[in-house]
Amino acid sequence: MRDRLCRQPPRLRIFDQKPAGKINLWVRIVIRRLTAHNTQTILLRPTFPPTKTGAVGFSYQHYTDTRMRDVFLTKRIEFCASHRYHQPRWSEKQNQTAFGHAHNLYGHGHNYLLEVSVGGPVNPLTGMVLNMYDLKRILGVVLSEFDHKDLDKDTPYFTTTIATPENLALVLSERIASHLDGAYLERVRLFEDEDLYVDYPHNNGRSMNTVCLTRRYHFSAAHRLHTDRLSPEDNKKIFGKCNNPNGHGHNYTLEVTLHGQPHPDTGAIYDLSHLDQVVNDTIVKRFDHQHINYDPAFRETTTTGENLLVLMWDLLAKEIPAETLYKVGLIETRDNYFEYYGRTPTSSATPAP
């Protein structure tokens, strides 16, 4: 019936073969139509009396969720800045233990890459959500406070907090949102380097109050797509050249995404040194420069990116709290990417401050 509702004109009357007494007066069916990026809500209303066969006629109206009509655009821009991780309430030893070389007295710096996504309805006159020139100008104004600056000494935003990428993304989001007119901020993504970035998502311009941090790790491994449950011919047919008897290999990139709120003392949502240790000990050391088919976990399963990713989630979920581990992603080649949001894990681990 849903398919018919999508195809038929709004004035059509549809019959459902159910007794009238067992039908709710209002039935709500939400149909997502991917075409035209539109969501329609269909309201079915019984028309009484029922027919002789007991069927009840339905008339319906459809409403459009305009949120699905919004278009999103993203602008990238780079800036350079320095900072130092230092918690004045802590001793020198505590700071050094928590932050390592990021606590060096004279600071350090990064070439930051900022991605800003804004959304809104398309202006019927200009055909744009927001003039890209205007967005570029806004970002230029905002970043003039941060570009080629010491974030701790030259800006007023980090006098009581540490300029971690999590906190910096929050500040940038607030500054950018305050300049937008006619569009809303959908997401800010901030790269501190190629292997570390944070996302600060919004929902229709409203802050989600949660930061996602993604760390990338690299390892090289060989594998062969093959299962003993299929004949050699079927293996060759399904897996193609990936079924080569001697295997093949990849430079894998693992993405581990955590989410939460920055800790008031460290400005981080999780201890990165602990995350690095967990990933290196449980995944990188296990698979780097190895043939994955010979790993005990794959004695009865194929070494697909999907299976490998699920195993990695399970390994990490034993060490990282369930409320913190958000997603794992695996880049097998430039053309193949897998991601997994996991099952509900059982973990007694606690996040380090």
GROMACS .gro file of C-alpha atoms in nm:
model
  353
    1MET     CA    1   0.000   0.000   0.000
    2ARG     CA    2   0.288   0.236   0.070
    3ASP     CA    3   0.416   0.197  -0.282
    4ARG     CA    4   0.073   0.287  -0.417
    5LEU     CA    5   0.060   0.593  -0.195
    6CYS     CA    6   0.388   0.711  -0.340
    7ARG     CA    7   0.266   0.673  -0.695
    8GLN     CA    8  -0.102   0.770  -0.683
    9PRO     CA    9  -0.239   1.127  -0.689
   10PRO     CA   10  -0.354   1.276  -0.355
   11ARG     CA   11  -0.727   1.249  -0.432
   12LEU     CA   12  -0.719   0.872  -0.466
   13ARG     CA   13  -0.926   0.667  -0.221
   14ILE     CA   14  -0.763   0.347  -0.103
   15PHE     CA   15  -0.937   0.050   0.056
   16ASP     CA   16  -0.804  -0.163   0.337
   17GLN     CA   17  -0.978  -0.497   0.391
   18LYS     CA   18  -1.032  -0.465   0.768
   19PRO     CA   19  -1.352  -0.434   0.976
   20ALA     CA   20  -1.431  -0.075   1.063
   21GLY     CA   21  -1.437  -0.140   1.437
   22LYS     CA   22  -1.073  -0.247   1.438
   23ILE     CA   23  -0.936   0.054   1.259
   24ASN     CA   24  -0.798   0.356   1.436
   25LEU     CA   25  -0.959   0.680   1.331
   26TRP     CA   26  -0.624   0.818   1.224
   27VAL     CA   27  -0.334   0.622   1.086
   28ARG     CA   28  -0.004   0.792   1.035
   29ILE     CA   29   0.241   0.660   0.784
   30VAL     CA   30   0.570   0.831   0.726
   31ILE     CA   31   0.717   0.761   0.386
   32ARG     CA   32   1.065   0.872   0.305
   33ARG     CA   33   1.108   0.951  -0.059
   34LEU     CA   34   1.469   0.972  -0.157
   35THR     CA   35   1.378   1.135  -0.484
   36ALA     CA   36   1.378   1.512  -0.462
   37HIS     CA   37   1.520   1.478  -0.106
   38ASN     CA   38   1.167   1.503   0.027
   39THR     CA   39   0.988   1.347   0.322
   40GLN     CA   40   0.611   1.308   0.296
   41THR     CA   41   0.380   1.239   0.588
   42ILE     CA   42   0.068   1.055   0.477
   43LEU     CA   43  -0.243   1.084   0.697
   44LEU     CA   44  -0.499   0.809   0.631
   45ARG     CA   45  -0.852   0.881   0.749
   46PRO     CA   46  -1.132   0.618   0.740
   47THR     CA   47  -1.442   0.715   0.542
   48PHE     CA   48  -1.758   0.568   0.691
   49PRO     CA   49  -1.975   0.374   0.649
   50PRO     CA   50  -1.784   0.062   0.540
   51THR     CA   51  -1.870  -0.119   0.222
   52LYS     CA   52  -2.081  -0.432   0.213
   53THR     CA   53  -1.767  -0.643   0.226
   54GLY     CA   54  -1.653  -0.476   0.545
   55ALA     CA   55  -1.386  -0.274   0.374
   56VAL     CA   56  -1.333   0.081   0.487
   57GLY     CA   57  -1.237   0.353   0.247
   58PHE     CA   58  -0.950   0.584   0.327
   59SER     CA   59  -0.896   0.937   0.209
   60TYR     CA   60  -0.558   1.089   0.272
   61GLN     CA   61  -0.364   1.411   0.274
   62HIS     CA   62   0.009   1.448   0.241
   63TYR     CA   63   0.232   1.700   0.412
   64THR     CA   64   0.590   1.781   0.330
   65ASP     CA   65   0.868   1.801   0.587
   66THR     CA   66   1.052   2.110   0.463
   67ARG     CA   67   1.361   2.013   0.667
   68MET     CA   68   1.437   1.753   0.401
   69ARG     CA   69   1.434   2.021   0.133
   70ASP     CA   70   1.732   2.197   0.285
   71VAL     CA   71   2.060   2.193   0.096
   72PHE     CA   72   2.399   2.183   0.264
   73LEU     CA   73   2.723   2.336   0.145
   74THR     CA   74   3.071   2.299   0.289
   75LYS     CA   75   3.363   2.540   0.274
   76ARG     CA   76   3.722   2.450   0.358
   77ILE     CA   77   3.978   2.696   0.485
   78GLU     CA   78   4.320   2.665   0.649
   79PHE     CA   79   4.482   2.863   0.927
   80CYS     CA   80   4.794   2.836   1.141
   81ALA     CA   81   4.817   2.871   1.518
   82SER     CA   82   5.019   2.767   1.821
   83HIS     CA   83   4.918   2.656   2.169
   84ARG     CA   84   5.033   2.476   2.481
   85TYR     CA   85   4.858   2.221   2.697
   86HIS     CA   86   4.885   2.340   3.055
   87GLN     CA   87   4.656   2.306   3.355
   88PRO     CA   88   4.757   2.571   3.613
   89ARG     CA   89   4.588   2.384   3.898
   90TRP     CA   90   4.819   2.089   3.846
   91SER     CA   91   5.182   2.038   3.936
   92GLU     CA   92   5.450   2.029   3.669
   93LYS     CA   93   5.472   1.652   3.705
   94GLN     CA   94   5.095   1.611   3.660
   95ASN     CA   95   5.098   1.829   3.350
   96GLN     CA   96   5.389   1.641   3.200
   97THR     CA   97   5.226   1.306   3.270
   98ALA     CA   98   4.892   1.410   3.121
   99PHE     CA   99   5.010   1.608   2.818
  100GLY     CA  100   5.364   1.489   2.739
  101HIS     CA  101   5.545   1.698   2.478
  102ALA     CA  102   5.228   1.904   2.422
  103HIS     CA  103   5.317   2.065   2.757
  104ASN     CA  104   5.654   2.200   2.636
  105LEU     CA  105   5.716   2.545   2.780
  106TYR     CA  106   5.722   2.738   2.452
  107GLY     CA  107   5.431   2.559   2.291
  108HIS     CA  108   5.388   2.403   1.950
  109GLY     CA  109   5.173   2.468   1.643
  110HIS     CA  110   4.959   2.322   1.367
  111ASN     CA  111   4.837   2.384   1.016
  112TYR     CA  112   4.467   2.351   1.091
  113LEU     CA  113   4.211   2.263   0.825
  114LEU     CA  114   3.859   2.383   0.900
  115GLU     CA  115   3.549   2.248   0.724
  116VAL     CA  116   3.228   2.441   0.781
  117SER     CA  117   2.892   2.303   0.666
  118VAL     CA  118   2.587   2.528   0.656
  119GLY     CA  119   2.233   2.446   0.554
  120GLY     CA  120   1.905   2.604   0.463
  121PRO     CA  121   1.644   2.635   0.191
  122VAL     CA  122   1.751   2.738  -0.157
  123ASN     CA  123   1.678   3.103  -0.226
  124PRO     CA  124   1.447   3.102  -0.531
  125LEU     CA  125   1.599   3.427  -0.657
  126THR     CA  126   1.971   3.347  -0.629
  127GLY     CA  127   1.954   2.967  -0.640
  128MET     CA  128   2.185   2.953  -0.337
  129VAL     CA  129   2.157   2.865   0.030
  130LEU     CA  130   2.427   3.117   0.108
  131ASN     CA  131   2.655   3.304  -0.126
  132MET     CA  132   2.989   3.124  -0.111
  133TYR     CA  133   3.163   3.460  -0.119
  134ASP     CA  134   2.969   3.565   0.192
  135LEU     CA  135   3.062   3.242   0.371
  136LYS     CA  136   3.426   3.293   0.278
  137ARG     CA  137   3.410   3.647   0.412
  138ILE     CA  138   3.252   3.530   0.740
  139LEU     CA  139   3.519   3.265   0.789
  140GLY     CA  140   3.788   3.522   0.714
  141VAL     CA  141   3.650   3.754   0.982
  142VAL     CA  142   3.626   3.474   1.239
  143LEU     CA  143   3.967   3.325   1.165
  144SER     CA  144   4.138   3.664   1.181
  145GLU     CA  145   4.120   3.613   1.558
  146PHE     CA  146   4.304   3.281   1.537
  147ASP     CA  147   4.523   3.271   1.226
  148HIS     CA  148   4.896   3.311   1.296
  149LYS     CA  149   4.819   3.358   1.664
  150ASP     CA  150   4.910   3.196   1.992
  151LEU     CA  151   4.572   3.060   2.098
  152ASP     CA  152   4.657   3.089   2.468
  153LYS     CA  153   4.808   3.437   2.468
  154ASP     CA  154   4.656   3.619   2.170
  155THR     CA  155   4.289   3.521   2.202
  156PRO     CA  156   4.045   3.565   2.493
  157TYR     CA  157   3.889   3.222   2.458
  158PHE     CA  158   4.137   2.998   2.639
  159THR     CA  159   4.214   3.179   2.963
  160THR     CA  160   4.035   2.912   3.168
  161THR     CA  161   4.026   2.621   2.923
  162ILE     CA  162   4.291   2.438   2.722
  163ALA     CA  163   4.303   2.494   2.346
  164THR     CA  164   4.246   2.131   2.252
  165PRO     CA  165   4.087   2.062   1.913
  166GLU     CA  166   3.764   1.979   2.098
  167ASN     CA  167   3.750   2.318   2.271
  168LEU     CA  168   3.872   2.504   1.964
  169ALA     CA  169   3.594   2.349   1.753
  170LEU     CA  170   3.337   2.462   2.011
  171VAL     CA  171   3.466   2.818   2.008
  172LEU     CA  172   3.480   2.833   1.628
  173SER     CA  173   3.125   2.698   1.607
  174GLU     CA  174   2.994   2.972   1.834
  175ARG     CA  175   3.182   3.246   1.650
  176ILE     CA  176   3.072   3.128   1.304
  177ALA     CA  177   2.709   3.075   1.404
  178SER     CA  178   2.688   3.431   1.536
  179HIS     CA  179   2.770   3.568   1.189
  180LEU     CA  180   2.533   3.355   0.982
  181ASP     CA  181   2.218   3.511   0.842
  182GLY     CA  182   1.971   3.320   0.626
  183ALA     CA  183   2.145   2.986   0.682
  184TYR     CA  184   2.227   2.776   0.986
  185LEU     CA  185   2.541   2.598   1.100
  186GLU     CA  186   2.518   2.224   1.043
  187ARG     CA  187   2.868   2.102   1.132
  188VAL     CA  188   3.221   2.213   1.205
  189ARG     CA  189   3.505   1.970   1.135
  190LEU     CA  190   3.853   2.067   1.248
  191PHE     CA  191   4.168   1.880   1.144
  192GLU     CA  192   4.465   1.927   1.374
  193ASP     CA  193   4.664   1.705   1.140
  194GLU     CA  194   4.588   1.437   0.882
  195ASP     CA  195   4.531   1.171   1.149
  196LEU     CA  196   4.330   1.367   1.407
  197TYR     CA  197   4.009   1.563   1.361
  198VAL     CA  198   3.700   1.658   1.558
  199ASP     CA  199   3.340   1.708   1.451
  200TYR     CA  200   3.102   1.941   1.627
  201PRO     CA  201   2.758   1.860   1.483
  202HIS     CA  202   2.448   2.075   1.492
  203ASN     CA  203   2.084   1.994   1.422
  204ASN     CA  204   1.915   2.264   1.219
  205GLY     CA  205   2.145   2.520   1.375
  206ARG     CA  206   2.110   2.389   1.731
  207SER     CA  207   2.421   2.266   1.909
  208MET     CA  208   2.426   1.893   1.984
  209ASN     CA  209   2.652   1.952   2.289
  210THR     CA  210   2.864   1.653   2.189
  211VAL     CA  211   3.202   1.645   2.019
  212CYS     CA  212   3.323   1.354   1.806
  213LEU     CA  213   3.696   1.292   1.787
  214THR     CA  214   3.847   1.067   1.519
  215ARG     CA  215   4.198   0.926   1.532
  216ARG     CA  216   4.353   0.746   1.235
  217TYR     CA  217   4.595   0.453   1.255
  218HIS     CA  218   4.783   0.278   0.977
  219PHE     CA  219   4.894  -0.080   0.920
  220SER     CA  220   4.986  -0.300   0.624
  221ALA     CA  221   4.859  -0.654   0.586
  222ALA     CA  222   4.794  -0.933   0.336
  223HIS     CA  223   4.477  -1.138   0.298
  224ARG     CA  224   4.280  -1.357   0.062
  225LEU     CA  225   3.904  -1.363   0.020
  226HIS     CA  226   3.814  -1.730   0.036
  227THR     CA  227   3.578  -1.961   0.223
  228ASP     CA  228   3.592  -2.339   0.245
  229ARG     CA  229   3.212  -2.346   0.242
  230LEU     CA  230   3.217  -2.267  -0.129
  231SER     CA  231   3.368  -2.457  -0.419
  232PRO     CA  232   3.686  -2.325  -0.581
  233GLU     CA  233   3.477  -2.220  -0.879
  234ASP     CA  234   3.226  -2.029  -0.665
  235ASN     CA  235   3.505  -1.862  -0.468
  236LYS     CA  236   3.662  -1.744  -0.790
  237LYS     CA  237   3.326  -1.627  -0.923
  238ILE     CA  238   3.233  -1.430  -0.609
  239PHE     CA  239   3.570  -1.288  -0.503
  240GLY     CA  240   3.741  -1.255  -0.839
  241LYS     CA  241   4.108  -1.156  -0.828
  242CYS     CA  242   4.079  -1.112  -0.450
  243ASN     CA  243   4.068  -1.494  -0.439
  244ASN     CA  244   4.424  -1.520  -0.569
  245PRO     CA  245   4.573  -1.830  -0.396
  246ASN     CA  246   4.877  -1.639  -0.273
  247GLY     CA  247   4.673  -1.344  -0.151
  248HIS     CA  248   4.724  -0.971  -0.192
  249GLY     CA  249   4.761  -0.678   0.047
  250HIS     CA  250   4.660  -0.327   0.148
  251ASN     CA  251   4.779  -0.024   0.336
  252TYR     CA  252   4.488  -0.009   0.578
  253THR     CA  253   4.375   0.302   0.764
  254LEU     CA  254   4.170   0.249   1.077
  255GLU     CA  255   3.953   0.535   1.202
  256VAL     CA  256   3.843   0.524   1.566
  257THR     CA  257   3.574   0.776   1.658
  258LEU     CA  258   3.491   0.866   2.018
  259HIS     CA  259   3.224   1.105   2.136
  260GLY     CA  260   3.148   1.297   2.452
  261GLN     CA  261   3.199   1.632   2.619
  262PRO     CA  262   3.542   1.784   2.686
  263HIS     CA  263   3.670   1.720   3.037
  264PRO     CA  264   3.693   2.051   3.230
  265ASP     CA  265   4.053   1.981   3.339
  266THR     CA  266   4.204   1.847   3.016
  267GLY     CA  267   3.975   1.985   2.747
  268ALA     CA  268   3.967   1.636   2.593
  269ILE     CA  269   3.689   1.382   2.564
  270TYR     CA  270   3.936   1.097   2.621
  271ASP     CA  271   4.301   1.040   2.699
  272LEU     CA  272   4.463   1.012   2.355
  273SER     CA  273   4.774   0.842   2.490
  274HIS     CA  274   4.553   0.568   2.635
  275LEU     CA  275   4.361   0.539   2.308
  276ASP     CA  276   4.688   0.508   2.115
  277GLN     CA  277   4.808   0.238   2.350
  278VAL     CA  278   4.484   0.041   2.323
  279VAL     CA  279   4.473   0.055   1.943
  280ASN     CA  280   4.841  -0.026   1.900
  281ASP     CA  281   4.835  -0.314   2.149
  282THR     CA  282   4.510  -0.476   2.035
  283ILE     CA  283   4.503  -0.405   1.661
  284VAL     CA  284   4.816  -0.260   1.501
  285LYS     CA  285   5.063  -0.502   1.660
  286ARG     CA  286   4.830  -0.791   1.583
  287PHE     CA  287   4.776  -0.721   1.214
  288ASP     CA  288   5.059  -0.500   1.089
  289HIS     CA  289   5.278  -0.685   0.835
  290GLN     CA  290   5.079  -1.004   0.885
  291HIS     CA  291   4.864  -1.229   0.667
  292ILE     CA  292   4.516  -1.187   0.814
  293ASN     CA  293   4.392  -1.527   0.694
  294TYR     CA  294   4.629  -1.692   0.942
  295ASP     CA  295   4.486  -1.502   1.237
  296PRO     CA  296   4.287  -1.738   1.466
  297ALA     CA  297   3.980  -1.513   1.446
  298PHE     CA  298   3.946  -1.587   1.074
  299ARG     CA  299   3.967  -1.964   1.074
  300GLU     CA  300   3.600  -1.989   0.977
  301THR     CA  301   3.522  -1.641   0.840
  302THR     CA  302   3.637  -1.452   0.534
  303THR     CA  303   3.880  -1.165   0.576
  304THR     CA  304   3.651  -0.902   0.430
  305GLY     CA  305   3.668  -0.543   0.543
  306GLU     CA  306   3.329  -0.591   0.707
  307ASN     CA  307   3.440  -0.889   0.919
  308LEU     CA  308   3.770  -0.725   1.005
  309LEU     CA  309   3.594  -0.410   1.121
  310VAL     CA  310   3.347  -0.596   1.345
  311LEU     CA  311   3.639  -0.778   1.508
  312MET     CA  312   3.819  -0.450   1.566
  313TRP     CA  313   3.512  -0.300   1.731
  314ASP     CA  314   3.486  -0.598   1.965
  315LEU     CA  315   3.854  -0.567   2.058
  316LEU     CA  316   3.825  -0.196   2.131
  317ALA     CA  317   3.495  -0.231   2.318
  318LYS     CA  318   3.673  -0.438   2.582
  319GLU     CA  319   3.898  -0.144   2.667
  320ILE     CA  320   3.699   0.170   2.584
  321PRO     CA  321   3.373   0.260   2.763
  322ALA     CA  322   3.052   0.194   2.573
  323GLU     CA  323   2.937   0.553   2.616
  324THR     CA  324   3.260   0.679   2.458
  325LEU     CA  325   3.328   0.447   2.162
  326TYR     CA  326   3.109   0.573   1.878
  327LYS     CA  327   3.228   0.430   1.547
  328VAL     CA  328   3.511   0.251   1.372
  329GLY     CA  329   3.595   0.296   1.006
  330LEU     CA  330   3.834   0.108   0.780
  331ILE     CA  331   3.987   0.245   0.461
  332GLU     CA  332   4.099  -0.054   0.256
  333THR     CA  333   4.182   0.138  -0.062
  334ARG     CA  334   4.107   0.485  -0.189
  335ASP     CA  335   3.786   0.341  -0.332
  336ASN     CA  336   3.674   0.112  -0.046
  337TYR     CA  337   3.564   0.233   0.296
  338PHE     CA  338   3.374   0.048   0.571
  339GLU     CA  339   3.223   0.180   0.893
  340TYR     CA  340   3.056   0.016   1.191
  341TYR     CA  341   2.870   0.163   1.487
  342GLY     CA  342   2.890  -0.156   1.685
  343ARG     CA  343   2.672  -0.368   1.901
  344THR     CA  344   2.607  -0.288   2.265
  345PRO     CA  345   2.936  -0.385   2.428
  346THR     CA  346   3.006  -0.493   2.785
  347SER     CA  347   3.293  -0.291   2.923
  348SER     CA  348   3.416  -0.210   3.271
  349ALA     CA  349   3.675   0.034   3.144
  350THR     CA  350   3.668   0.394   3.263
  351PRO     CA  351   3.794   0.691   3.062
  352ALA     CA  352   4.116   0.852   3.172
  353PRO     CA  353   4.087   1.225   3.245
   0.00000   0.00000   0.00000
